[in-house]
mmCIF file of C-alpha atoms in Angstrom:
data_model
loop_
_atom_site.group_PDB
_atom_site.id
_atom_site.type_symbol
_atom_site.label_atom_id
_atom_site.label_comp_id
_atom_site.label_asym_id
_atom_site.label_seq_id
_atom_site.Cartn_x
_atom_site.Cartn_y
_atom_site.Cartn_z
ATOM 1 C CA MET A 1326 70.471 93.824 106.030
ATOM 2 C CA THR A 1327 67.990 91.061 105.577
ATOM 3 C CA ASP A 1328 67.742 89.155 102.272
ATOM 4 C CA LEU A 1329 64.221 88.351 101.869
ATOM 5 C CA HIS A 1330 63.141 86.707 98.879
ATOM 6 C CA VAL A 1331 59.564 84.852 98.118
ATOM 7 C CA VAL A 1332 59.295 82.419 95.493
ATOM 8 C CA GLU A 1333 56.685 80.148 93.883
ATOM 9 C CA ALA A 1334 57.325 76.746 95.162
ATOM 10 C CA LYS A 1335 58.109 73.562 93.011
ATOM 11 C CA PRO A 1336 57.566 70.119 94.423
ATOM 12 C CA THR A 1337 61.181 69.788 95.530
ATOM 13 C CA ASP A 1338 60.836 72.351 97.978
ATOM 14 C CA ALA A 1339 58.408 70.233 99.983
ATOM 15 C CA ALA A 1340 61.045 69.227 102.638
ATOM 16 C CA ALA A 1341 61.626 73.125 103.400
ATOM 17 C CA LEU A 1342 57.855 73.666 103.300
ATOM 18 C CA VAL A 1343 57.063 71.154 105.382
ATOM 19 C CA GLY A 1344 59.903 72.456 107.692
ATOM 20 C CA VAL A 1345 58.601 75.515 108.217
ATOM 21 C CA ILE A 1346 54.960 74.591 108.550
ATOM 22 C CA HIS A 1347 55.639 72.423 111.519
ATOM 23 C CA ALA A 1348 57.694 74.524 113.387
ATOM 24 C CA ALA A 1349 55.358 77.769 113.042
ATOM 25 C CA PHE A 1350 52.095 75.765 113.866
ATOM 26 C CA GLY A 1351 53.650 73.745 116.450
ATOM 27 C CA ALA A 1352 55.030 77.076 118.463
ATOM 28 C CA ARG A 1353 51.236 78.123 118.644
ATOM 29 C CA PRO A 1354 49.331 77.746 121.633
ATOM 30 C CA PRO A 1355 46.701 74.542 122.108
ATOM 31 C CA LEU A 1356 43.790 74.735 120.146
ATOM 32 C CA ASP A 1357 40.534 73.416 120.513
ATOM 33 C CA PRO A 1358 39.701 71.160 118.370
ATOM 34 C CA PRO A 1359 43.711 71.118 117.668
ATOM 35 C CA GLY A 1360 44.464 72.222 113.768
ATOM 36 C CA THR A 1361 45.864 69.680 111.178
ATOM 37 C CA ALA A 1362 48.730 71.491 109.850
ATOM 38 C CA LEU A 1363 51.153 69.133 111.934
ATOM 39 C CA ARG A 1364 50.017 66.220 110.009
ATOM 40 C CA GLU A 1365 51.037 67.751 106.749
ATOM 41 C CA THR A 1366 54.216 65.713 105.267
ATOM 42 C CA VAL A 1367 56.148 65.862 102.645
ATOM 43 C CA GLN A 1368 54.049 63.913 100.667
ATOM 44 C CA THR A 1369 50.924 65.844 101.186
ATOM 45 C CA VAL A 1370 52.815 68.889 100.306
ATOM 46 C CA GLU A 1371 54.513 67.977 97.533
ATOM 47 C CA ASP A 1372 51.070 66.756 96.105
ATOM 48 C CA ALA A 1373 49.467 70.014 97.167
ATOM 49 C CA VAL A 1374 52.501 72.105 95.388
ATOM 50 C CA ARG A 1375 52.147 70.243 92.143
ATOM 51 C CA SER A 1376 48.198 70.683 91.933
ATOM 52 C CA HIS A 1377 47.695 74.069 92.795
ATOM 53 C CA GLY A 1378 51.291 75.823 93.818
ATOM 54 C CA GLY A 1379 52.537 77.187 96.928
ATOM 55 C CA LEU A 1380 54.836 80.184 97.977
ATOM 56 C CA LEU A 1381 58.531 79.906 99.721
ATOM 57 C CA ALA A 1382 59.881 82.934 101.512
ATOM 58 C CA ARG A 1383 63.509 82.530 102.377
ATOM 59 C CA VAL A 1384 65.828 84.663 104.682
ATOM 60 C CA ASP A 1385 69.935 84.986 103.863
ATOM 61 C CA GLY A 1386 69.063 81.772 102.216
ATOM 62 C CA ARG A 1387 67.105 79.838 104.974
ATOM 63 C CA ALA A 1388 63.573 78.588 104.685
ATOM 64 C CA ALA A 1389 61.574 81.078 106.673
ATOM 65 C CA GLY A 1390 57.682 81.100 105.313
ATOM 66 C CA ALA A 1391 55.347 78.993 103.660
ATOM 67 C CA MET A 1392 52.036 79.044 101.859
ATOM 68 C CA LEU A 1393 49.924 76.495 99.933
ATOM 69 C CA LEU A 1394 47.581 77.716 97.079
ATOM 70 C CA ALA A 1395 44.485 75.893 96.004
ATOM 71 C CA GLU A 1396 41.810 77.435 93.457
ATOM 72 C CA ASN A 1397 37.908 77.430 94.247
ATOM 73 C CA HIS A 1398 35.051 78.784 92.576
ATOM 74 C CA GLY A 1399 36.984 81.367 91.250
ATOM 75 C CA TRP A 1400 39.345 82.320 94.460
ATOM 76 C CA LEU A 1401 42.687 81.838 95.517
ATOM 77 C CA ASP A 1402 42.306 79.856 98.868
ATOM 78 C CA LEU A 1403 45.635 80.161 100.898
ATOM 79 C CA ARG A 1404 46.289 77.553 103.242
ATOM 80 C CA ARG A 1405 48.841 76.407 105.982
ATOM 81 C CA VAL A 1406 50.499 80.146 106.046
ATOM 82 C CA SER A 1407 53.301 80.123 108.348
ATOM 83 C CA VAL A 1408 56.555 81.904 109.292
ATOM 84 C CA HIS A 1409 59.616 80.298 111.339
ATOM 85 C CA PRO A 1410 59.306 81.631 114.811
ATOM 86 C CA ARG A 1411 63.309 82.526 114.152
ATOM 87 C CA PHE A 1412 62.175 84.549 111.437
ATOM 88 C CA GLN A 1413 59.147 86.534 113.097
ATOM 89 C CA HIS A 1414 58.902 90.173 112.936
ATOM 90 C CA ARG A 1415 60.701 90.386 109.550
ATOM 91 C CA GLY A 1416 58.208 91.030 107.029
ATOM 92 C CA VAL A 1417 57.846 87.573 105.480
ATOM 93 C CA ALA A 1418 54.172 87.234 106.493
ATOM 94 C CA THR A 1419 53.315 90.381 104.457
ATOM 95 C CA ALA A 1420 56.091 89.651 101.724
ATOM 96 C CA MET A 1421 53.913 86.457 101.021
ATOM 97 C CA VAL A 1422 50.545 87.873 100.994
ATOM 98 C CA GLY A 1423 52.038 90.424 98.511
ATOM 99 C CA CYS A 1424 52.859 87.620 96.360
ATOM 100 C CA ALA A 1425 49.825 85.840 96.605
ATOM 101 C CA GLU A 1426 47.777 88.657 95.955
ATOM 102 C CA GLU A 1427 49.748 88.879 92.558
ATOM 103 C CA VAL A 1428 49.365 85.364 91.591
ATOM 104 C CA ALA A 1429 45.721 85.504 91.998
ATOM 105 C CA ALA A 1430 45.782 88.477 89.800
ATOM 106 C CA GLU A 1431 47.829 86.608 87.407
ATOM 107 C CA ARG A 1432 45.186 83.433 87.440
ATOM 108 C CA GLY A 1433 42.784 85.965 86.521
ATOM 109 C CA LEU A 1434 41.043 85.110 89.911
ATOM 110 C CA ALA A 1435 38.518 87.478 92.168
ATOM 111 C CA GLY A 1436 40.212 87.508 95.135
ATOM 112 C CA VAL A 1437 42.011 86.085 98.442
ATOM 113 C CA ARG A 1438 40.542 83.727 100.993
ATOM 114 C CA LEU A 1439 41.641 82.036 104.345
ATOM 115 C CA VAL A 1440 40.723 80.541 107.254
ATOM 116 C CA ALA A 1441 41.616 81.880 110.893
ATOM 117 C CA ARG A 1442 41.359 81.091 114.144
ATOM 118 C CA ALA A 1443 39.269 83.035 116.568
ATOM 119 C CA GLU A 1444 41.699 82.165 119.616
ATOM 120 C CA LEU A 1445 44.332 83.608 117.645
ATOM 121 C CA PRO A 1446 43.616 87.914 117.901
ATOM 122 C CA ALA A 1447 47.170 88.822 116.660
ATOM 123 C CA THR A 1448 46.675 86.510 113.699
ATOM 124 C CA LEU A 1449 43.209 88.126 112.817
ATOM 125 C CA THR A 1450 44.587 91.788 113.406
ATOM 126 C CA PHE A 1451 47.344 90.994 110.767
ATOM 127 C CA TRP A 1452 45.175 90.265 108.098
ATOM 128 C CA ARG A 1453 42.409 92.867 108.640
ATOM 129 C CA HIS A 1454 44.966 95.383 108.765
ATOM 130 C CA ARG A 1455 45.845 94.030 105.152
ATOM 131 C CA GLY A 1456 42.260 94.676 104.117
ATOM 132 C CA TYR A 1457 40.788 91.313 104.892
ATOM 133 C CA LEU A 1458 37.345 90.815 105.924
ATOM 134 C CA GLU A 1459 35.434 88.848 107.670
ATOM 135 C CA ALA A 1460 33.083 86.572 105.218
ATOM 136 C CA GLY A 1461 31.398 84.046 108.062
ATOM 137 C CA ARG A 1462 31.975 81.908 110.822
ATOM 138 C CA ASP A 1463 32.057 78.430 111.373
ATOM 139 C CA GLY A 1464 32.617 77.528 114.869
ATOM 140 C CA PRO A 1465 36.174 78.929 115.967
ATOM 141 C CA ASN A 1466 37.008 79.248 111.945
ATOM 142 C CA ILE A 1467 36.614 82.924 110.769
ATOM 143 C CA HIS A 1468 36.512 82.707 107.088
ATOM 144 C CA LEU A 1469 38.366 85.928 105.357
ATOM 145 C CA GLY A 1470 38.231 87.315 102.419
ATOM 146 C CA LYS A 1471 39.736 90.282 100.007
ATOM 147 C CA ARG A 1472 38.565 91.045 96.760
ATOM 148 C CA LEU A 1473 40.994 92.124 94.273
ATOM 149 C CA PRO A 1474 40.811 95.782 92.407
ATOM 150 C CA VAL A 1475 39.393 95.474 88.818
ATOM 151 C CA GLU A 1476 41.223 97.445 86.083
ATOM 152 C CA VAL A 1477 39.642 98.240 82.872
ATOM 153 C CA THR A 1478 41.049 99.784 79.638
ATOM 154 C CA ALA A 1479 38.294 101.561 77.515
ATOM 155 C CA GLY A 1480 39.415 102.630 74.360
ATOM 156 C CA SER A 1481 36.695 105.364 73.948
ATOM 157 C CA VAL A 1482 34.394 107.550 75.631
ATOM 158 C CA GLU A 1483 31.358 105.076 74.713
ATOM 159 C CA ASP A 1484 33.658 102.357 76.587
ATOM 160 C CA THR A 1485 34.137 104.468 79.330
ATOM 161 C CA GLN A 1486 30.481 105.480 79.800
ATOM 162 C CA GLU A 1487 29.864 101.507 78.978
ATOM 163 C CA VAL A 1488 32.063 101.101 82.072
ATOM 164 C CA GLY A 1489 29.839 103.419 84.291
ATOM 165 C CA ARG A 1490 26.591 101.310 82.931
ATOM 166 C CA ARG A 1491 27.776 98.214 84.224
ATOM 167 C CA LEU A 1492 28.812 99.373 87.630
ATOM 168 C CA ALA A 1493 25.341 100.814 87.576
ATOM 169 C CA LYS A 1494 23.906 97.210 87.347
ATOM 170 C CA ILE A 1495 25.620 96.428 91.041
ATOM 171 C CA LEU A 1496 24.826 99.400 92.497
ATOM 172 C CA ARG A 1497 21.907 99.945 94.926
ATOM 173 C CA ALA A 1498 20.601 102.635 97.377
ATOM 174 C CA GLY A 1499 22.946 103.776 99.903
ATOM 175 C CA ASP A 1500 25.745 102.552 97.882
ATOM 176 C CA LEU A 1501 29.091 104.826 97.392
ATOM 177 C CA VAL A 1502 31.326 105.684 94.375
ATOM 178 C CA LEU A 1503 34.411 108.140 95.117
ATOM 179 C CA LEU A 1504 35.780 109.143 91.556
ATOM 180 C CA THR A 1505 39.309 110.550 90.986
ATOM 181 C CA GLY A 1506 41.433 111.536 88.244
ATOM 182 C CA GLU A 1507 43.025 114.198 86.904
ATOM 183 C CA LEU A 1508 41.221 117.178 84.810
ATOM 184 C CA GLY A 1509 39.726 115.838 81.982
ATOM 185 C CA ALA A 1510 40.415 112.560 82.673
ATOM 186 C CA GLY A 1511 36.979 111.309 82.364
ATOM 187 C CA LYS A 1512 35.364 111.096 85.545
ATOM 188 C CA THR A 1513 32.070 112.758 84.333
ATOM 189 C CA THR A 1514 31.882 110.592 81.473
ATOM 190 C CA LEU A 1515 31.857 107.769 83.571
ATOM 191 C CA THR A 1516 29.101 109.042 85.906
ATOM 192 C CA GLN A 1517 27.121 109.427 82.895
ATOM 193 C CA GLY A 1518 27.431 105.809 82.036
ATOM 194 C CA ILE A 1519 26.225 105.365 85.694
ATOM 195 C CA GLY A 1520 23.333 107.699 85.637
ATOM 196 C CA ALA A 1521 22.273 106.005 81.980
ATOM 197 C CA GLY A 1522 22.620 102.815 83.965
ATOM 198 C CA LEU A 1523 20.328 103.785 86.558
ATOM 199 C CA GLY A 1524 17.866 105.098 84.218
ATOM 200 C CA VAL A 1525 17.685 108.782 85.947
ATOM 201 C CA ARG A 1526 16.360 111.830 84.742
ATOM 202 C CA GLY A 1527 18.400 114.655 83.416
ATOM 203 C CA GLN A 1528 21.472 115.488 81.741
ATOM 204 C CA VAL A 1529 24.580 114.429 84.075
ATOM 205 C CA THR A 1530 27.036 117.103 83.838
ATOM 206 C CA SER A 1531 30.123 118.301 86.096
ATOM 207 C CA PRO A 1532 28.854 119.452 89.202
ATOM 208 C CA THR A 1533 31.842 122.062 89.578
ATOM 209 C CA PHE A 1534 29.911 125.152 89.965
ATOM 210 C CA VAL A 1535 26.942 123.581 91.957
ATOM 211 C CA ILE A 1536 28.646 121.015 94.239
ATOM 212 C CA ALA A 1537 25.808 118.610 94.124
ATOM 213 C CA ARG A 1538 22.717 117.687 92.013
ATOM 214 C CA ALA A 1539 20.234 115.070 92.662
ATOM 215 C CA HIS A 1540 19.043 112.875 89.473
ATOM 216 C CA PRO A 1541 15.814 111.378 90.397
ATOM 217 C CA SER A 1542 15.144 107.628 88.915
ATOM 218 C CA THR A 1543 12.831 106.961 85.707
ATOM 219 C CA VAL A 1544 12.702 103.261 86.463
ATOM 220 C CA GLY A 1545 11.615 103.316 89.894
ATOM 221 C CA GLY A 1546 15.208 102.514 91.035
ATOM 222 C CA PRO A 1547 17.447 104.771 93.481
ATOM 223 C CA PRO A 1548 18.375 108.501 92.557
ATOM 224 C CA LEU A 1549 21.902 109.305 91.773
ATOM 225 C CA VAL A 1550 23.262 112.202 93.962
ATOM 226 C CA HIS A 1551 26.438 113.514 91.764
ATOM 227 C CA VAL A 1552 28.700 115.677 94.253
ATOM 228 C CA ASP A 1553 31.927 117.399 93.334
ATOM 229 C CA ALA A 1554 33.785 117.492 97.020
ATOM 230 C CA TYR A 1555 36.737 119.699 95.948
ATOM 231 C CA ARG A 1556 35.483 122.832 97.455
ATOM 232 C CA LEU A 1557 33.859 120.877 100.312
ATOM 233 C CA GLY A 1558 35.670 121.498 103.819
ATOM 234 C CA GLY A 1559 34.568 118.375 105.244
ATOM 235 C CA VAL A 1560 32.430 115.318 104.970
ATOM 236 C CA ALA A 1561 29.841 117.431 107.569
ATOM 237 C CA GLU A 1562 29.373 119.582 104.796
ATOM 238 C CA LEU A 1563 27.698 117.400 102.858
ATOM 239 C CA ASP A 1564 24.762 117.056 105.250
ATOM 240 C CA ASP A 1565 24.059 121.076 104.603
ATOM 241 C CA LEU A 1566 23.715 120.070 100.838
ATOM 242 C CA ASP A 1567 20.075 121.409 99.821
ATOM 243 C CA LEU A 1568 19.271 117.989 98.288
ATOM 244 C CA ASP A 1569 15.932 116.191 97.834
ATOM 245 C CA THR A 1570 17.317 112.864 98.482
ATOM 246 C CA SER A 1571 19.110 111.436 101.403
ATOM 247 C CA VAL A 1572 22.548 109.558 100.604
ATOM 248 C CA ASP A 1573 21.152 106.608 102.514
ATOM 249 C CA ASP A 1574 18.332 106.487 99.648
ATOM 250 C CA ALA A 1575 20.474 107.477 96.698
ATOM 251 C CA VAL A 1576 23.313 106.082 94.703
ATOM 252 C CA THR A 1577 26.144 108.814 95.514
ATOM 253 C CA VAL A 1578 29.023 109.427 93.096
ATOM 254 C CA VAL A 1579 31.605 111.949 94.821
ATOM 255 C CA GLU A 1580 34.052 113.515 92.417
ATOM 256 C CA TRP A 1581 37.073 114.532 93.980
ATOM 257 C CA GLY A 1582 36.307 112.582 96.970
ATOM 258 C CA GLU A 1583 39.516 110.953 98.260
ATOM 259 C CA GLY A 1584 40.689 111.589 101.527
ATOM 260 C CA LEU A 1585 37.313 113.873 102.226
ATOM 261 C CA ALA A 1586 34.158 111.508 101.538
ATOM 262 C CA GLU A 1587 35.331 108.173 102.844
ATOM 263 C CA GLY A 1588 33.601 108.529 106.138
ATOM 264 C CA LEU A 1589 30.416 108.754 104.476
ATOM 265 C CA ALA A 1590 30.419 104.831 104.357
ATOM 266 C CA GLU A 1591 32.996 101.861 105.044
ATOM 267 C CA ASP A 1592 31.462 100.215 102.334
ATOM 268 C CA ARG A 1593 32.202 101.903 98.853
ATOM 269 C CA LEU A 1594 34.045 101.492 95.514
ATOM 270 C CA GLU A 1595 37.041 103.918 94.979
ATOM 271 C CA VAL A 1596 37.373 104.523 90.982
ATOM 272 C CA VAL A 1597 40.427 106.037 89.704
ATOM 273 C CA VAL A 1598 39.853 107.164 85.957
ATOM 274 C CA SER A 1599 43.535 107.959 84.122
ATOM 275 C CA ARG A 1600 44.670 108.624 80.652
ATOM 276 C CA ALA A 1601 46.474 105.731 79.080
ATOM 277 C CA VAL A 1602 50.368 105.580 79.609
ATOM 278 C CA GLY A 1603 52.228 108.111 77.585
ATOM 279 C CA GLU A 1604 49.429 110.609 77.025
ATOM 280 C CA GLU A 1605 49.683 114.365 77.461
ATOM 281 C CA SER A 1606 47.148 115.799 80.009
ATOM 282 C CA THR A 1607 44.403 117.865 78.205
ATOM 283 C CA GLY A 1608 43.130 119.674 81.243
ATOM 284 C CA GLU A 1609 43.863 122.768 82.953
ATOM 285 C CA ALA A 1610 46.028 123.183 85.877
ATOM 286 C CA VAL A 1611 43.988 123.693 89.417
ATOM 287 C CA GLY A 1612 43.215 127.351 89.786
ATOM 288 C CA GLY A 1613 44.468 129.388 92.938
ATOM 289 C CA SER A 1614 43.124 129.801 96.333
ATOM 290 C CA THR A 1615 39.232 130.588 95.774
ATOM 291 C CA GLY A 1616 39.205 126.566 94.435
ATOM 292 C CA GLU A 1617 38.179 127.240 91.004
ATOM 293 C CA ARG A 1618 39.285 125.464 88.173
ATOM 294 C CA GLU A 1619 39.382 126.133 84.546
ATOM 295 C CA GLY A 1620 38.874 123.881 81.156
ATOM 296 C CA GLU A 1621 36.605 121.385 83.043
ATOM 297 C CA PRO A 1622 33.097 122.464 82.159
ATOM 298 C CA ASP A 1623 31.886 119.154 81.525
ATOM 299 C CA ASP A 1624 35.282 117.035 82.729
ATOM 300 C CA GLU A 1625 35.161 115.278 79.207
ATOM 301 C CA PHE A 1626 38.040 114.016 77.328
ATOM 302 C CA GLY A 1627 39.004 116.815 75.146
ATOM 303 C CA ASP A 1628 39.401 117.603 71.529
ATOM 304 C CA ASP A 1629 42.020 115.343 70.184
ATOM 305 C CA ALA A 1630 41.106 113.410 67.597
ATOM 306 C CA GLU A 1631 43.965 112.954 65.984
ATOM 307 C CA ASP A 1632 45.437 110.946 68.452
ATOM 308 C CA GLU A 1633 44.477 107.244 68.354
ATOM 309 C CA ARG A 1634 44.833 107.007 71.849
ATOM 310 C CA ALA A 1635 43.317 110.261 72.958
ATOM 311 C CA ASP A 1636 40.269 108.672 74.096
ATOM 312 C CA VAL A 1637 42.004 105.705 75.758
ATOM 313 C CA ARG A 1638 41.649 105.508 79.438
ATOM 314 C CA GLN A 1639 42.649 103.121 82.408
ATOM 315 C CA VAL A 1640 39.648 102.672 85.117
ATOM 316 C CA ARG A 1641 40.562 100.911 88.026
ATOM 317 C CA VAL A 1642 37.835 99.824 90.207
ATOM 318 C CA VAL A 1643 39.022 99.318 94.440
ATOM 319 C CA PRO A 1644 35.858 97.358 96.336
ATOM 320 C CA VAL A 1645 36.179 98.542 99.751
ATOM 321 C CA GLY A 1646 34.443 96.842 102.825
ATOM 322 C CA ARG A 1647 32.175 94.030 103.476
ATOM 323 C CA ARG A 1648 29.182 94.895 100.949
ATOM 324 C CA TRP A 1649 31.541 93.892 97.980
ATOM 325 C CA LEU A 1650 32.610 90.995 99.287
ATOM 326 C CA ASP A 1651 30.106 88.870 97.234
ATOM 327 C CA VAL A 1652 29.515 90.813 94.334
ATOM 328 C CA ALA A 1653 31.448 89.999 91.345
ATOM 329 C CA VAL A 1654 32.590 93.302 90.368
ATOM 330 C CA ARG A 1655 35.129 91.643 87.858
ATOM 331 C CA ASP A 1656 32.148 89.721 86.012
ATOM 332 C CA ALA A 1657 29.849 92.780 85.906
ATOM 333 C CA LEU A 1658 32.534 94.815 84.421
ATOM 334 C CA ALA A 1659 33.459 92.110 81.706
ATOM 335 C CA GLY A 1660 30.160 90.865 80.511
ATOM 336 C CA GLY A 1661 30.168 91.926 76.746
ATOM 337 C CA LEU A 1662 32.569 94.961 77.183
ATOM 338 C CA ALA A 1663 34.841 95.650 74.665
ATOM 339 C CA ALA A 1664 37.547 96.339 76.687
ATOM 340 C CA ASP A 1665 40.484 94.500 78.591
ATOM 341 C CA VAL A 1666 39.162 93.938 81.997
ATOM 342 C CA ARG A 1667 41.468 92.299 84.802
ATOM 343 C CA SER A 1668 41.825 91.522 88.440
ATOM 344 C CA VAL A 1669 45.153 93.258 89.771
ATOM 345 C CA PRO A 1670 46.971 93.721 92.957
ATOM 346 C CA ASN A 1671 46.854 96.547 95.605
#
């Protein structure tokens, strides 16, 4: 059994880090222009670790992986990401990336970025499989990034609606929001906030019994299409809904859309609403084979005012796709919201 550990590097680990960096980058094919990793010395790495930190992976006690960190404009930048050739294919790189995302979340940063070379397709595939997206190119250098999920603790119904209002500020026509959460978790409450933020007409209620509703804008913005995907047989059925507007021209919010509606758009916000830890469910169980659901006419929080935590919800927002790489989702949610807003690792 392999004993793999990843720790935050200390300046005294500089020699071990340099050994991994030189072994890994020295084994790569020649690049034009050549990289600069082999110029690293114990002193330059020690200085880098002292300034911004780094990660050191050990397998069975031996130095196996290295990574230098830097903070720029609210992001965690990764440098000299390397695995010693002796320890390839043991999950070292994946473990270090996971730890780097945890570091970014702990530091309150928006996400993680790095630069990879176009001549190394296997390296690019590794990062893309872990959700990193191309943000730009500079000659042979490909800039990759991943925005971290954002988690909000909303202490009341009003706070949950306010989360929706703040999400609406960053939504535009063609955007897709997938809402998941148990019965009564507050999915429709959050959608009401989105509708209010978009300035749409009509009361936003659970679409359980009509499958979908279109709410036109009263302020010249995009309409809101509110869909319940629970009884839809597939994405194609969305095209058959009798809506007055196209999803390309609207903000579309799909409840119960996880595993079904992702095909609507590569770019989307996946939002999970859940009760705070320790709360009992107030919703009824899912019905029988007809797909009917009891006890959720409006997907509200339930009548449990005597419990001071009855209205506390965790809202997790996961940006997916290139559309969201340049959108400061956490900042949009945090501005003036009376709730705990934080970046979290995947």
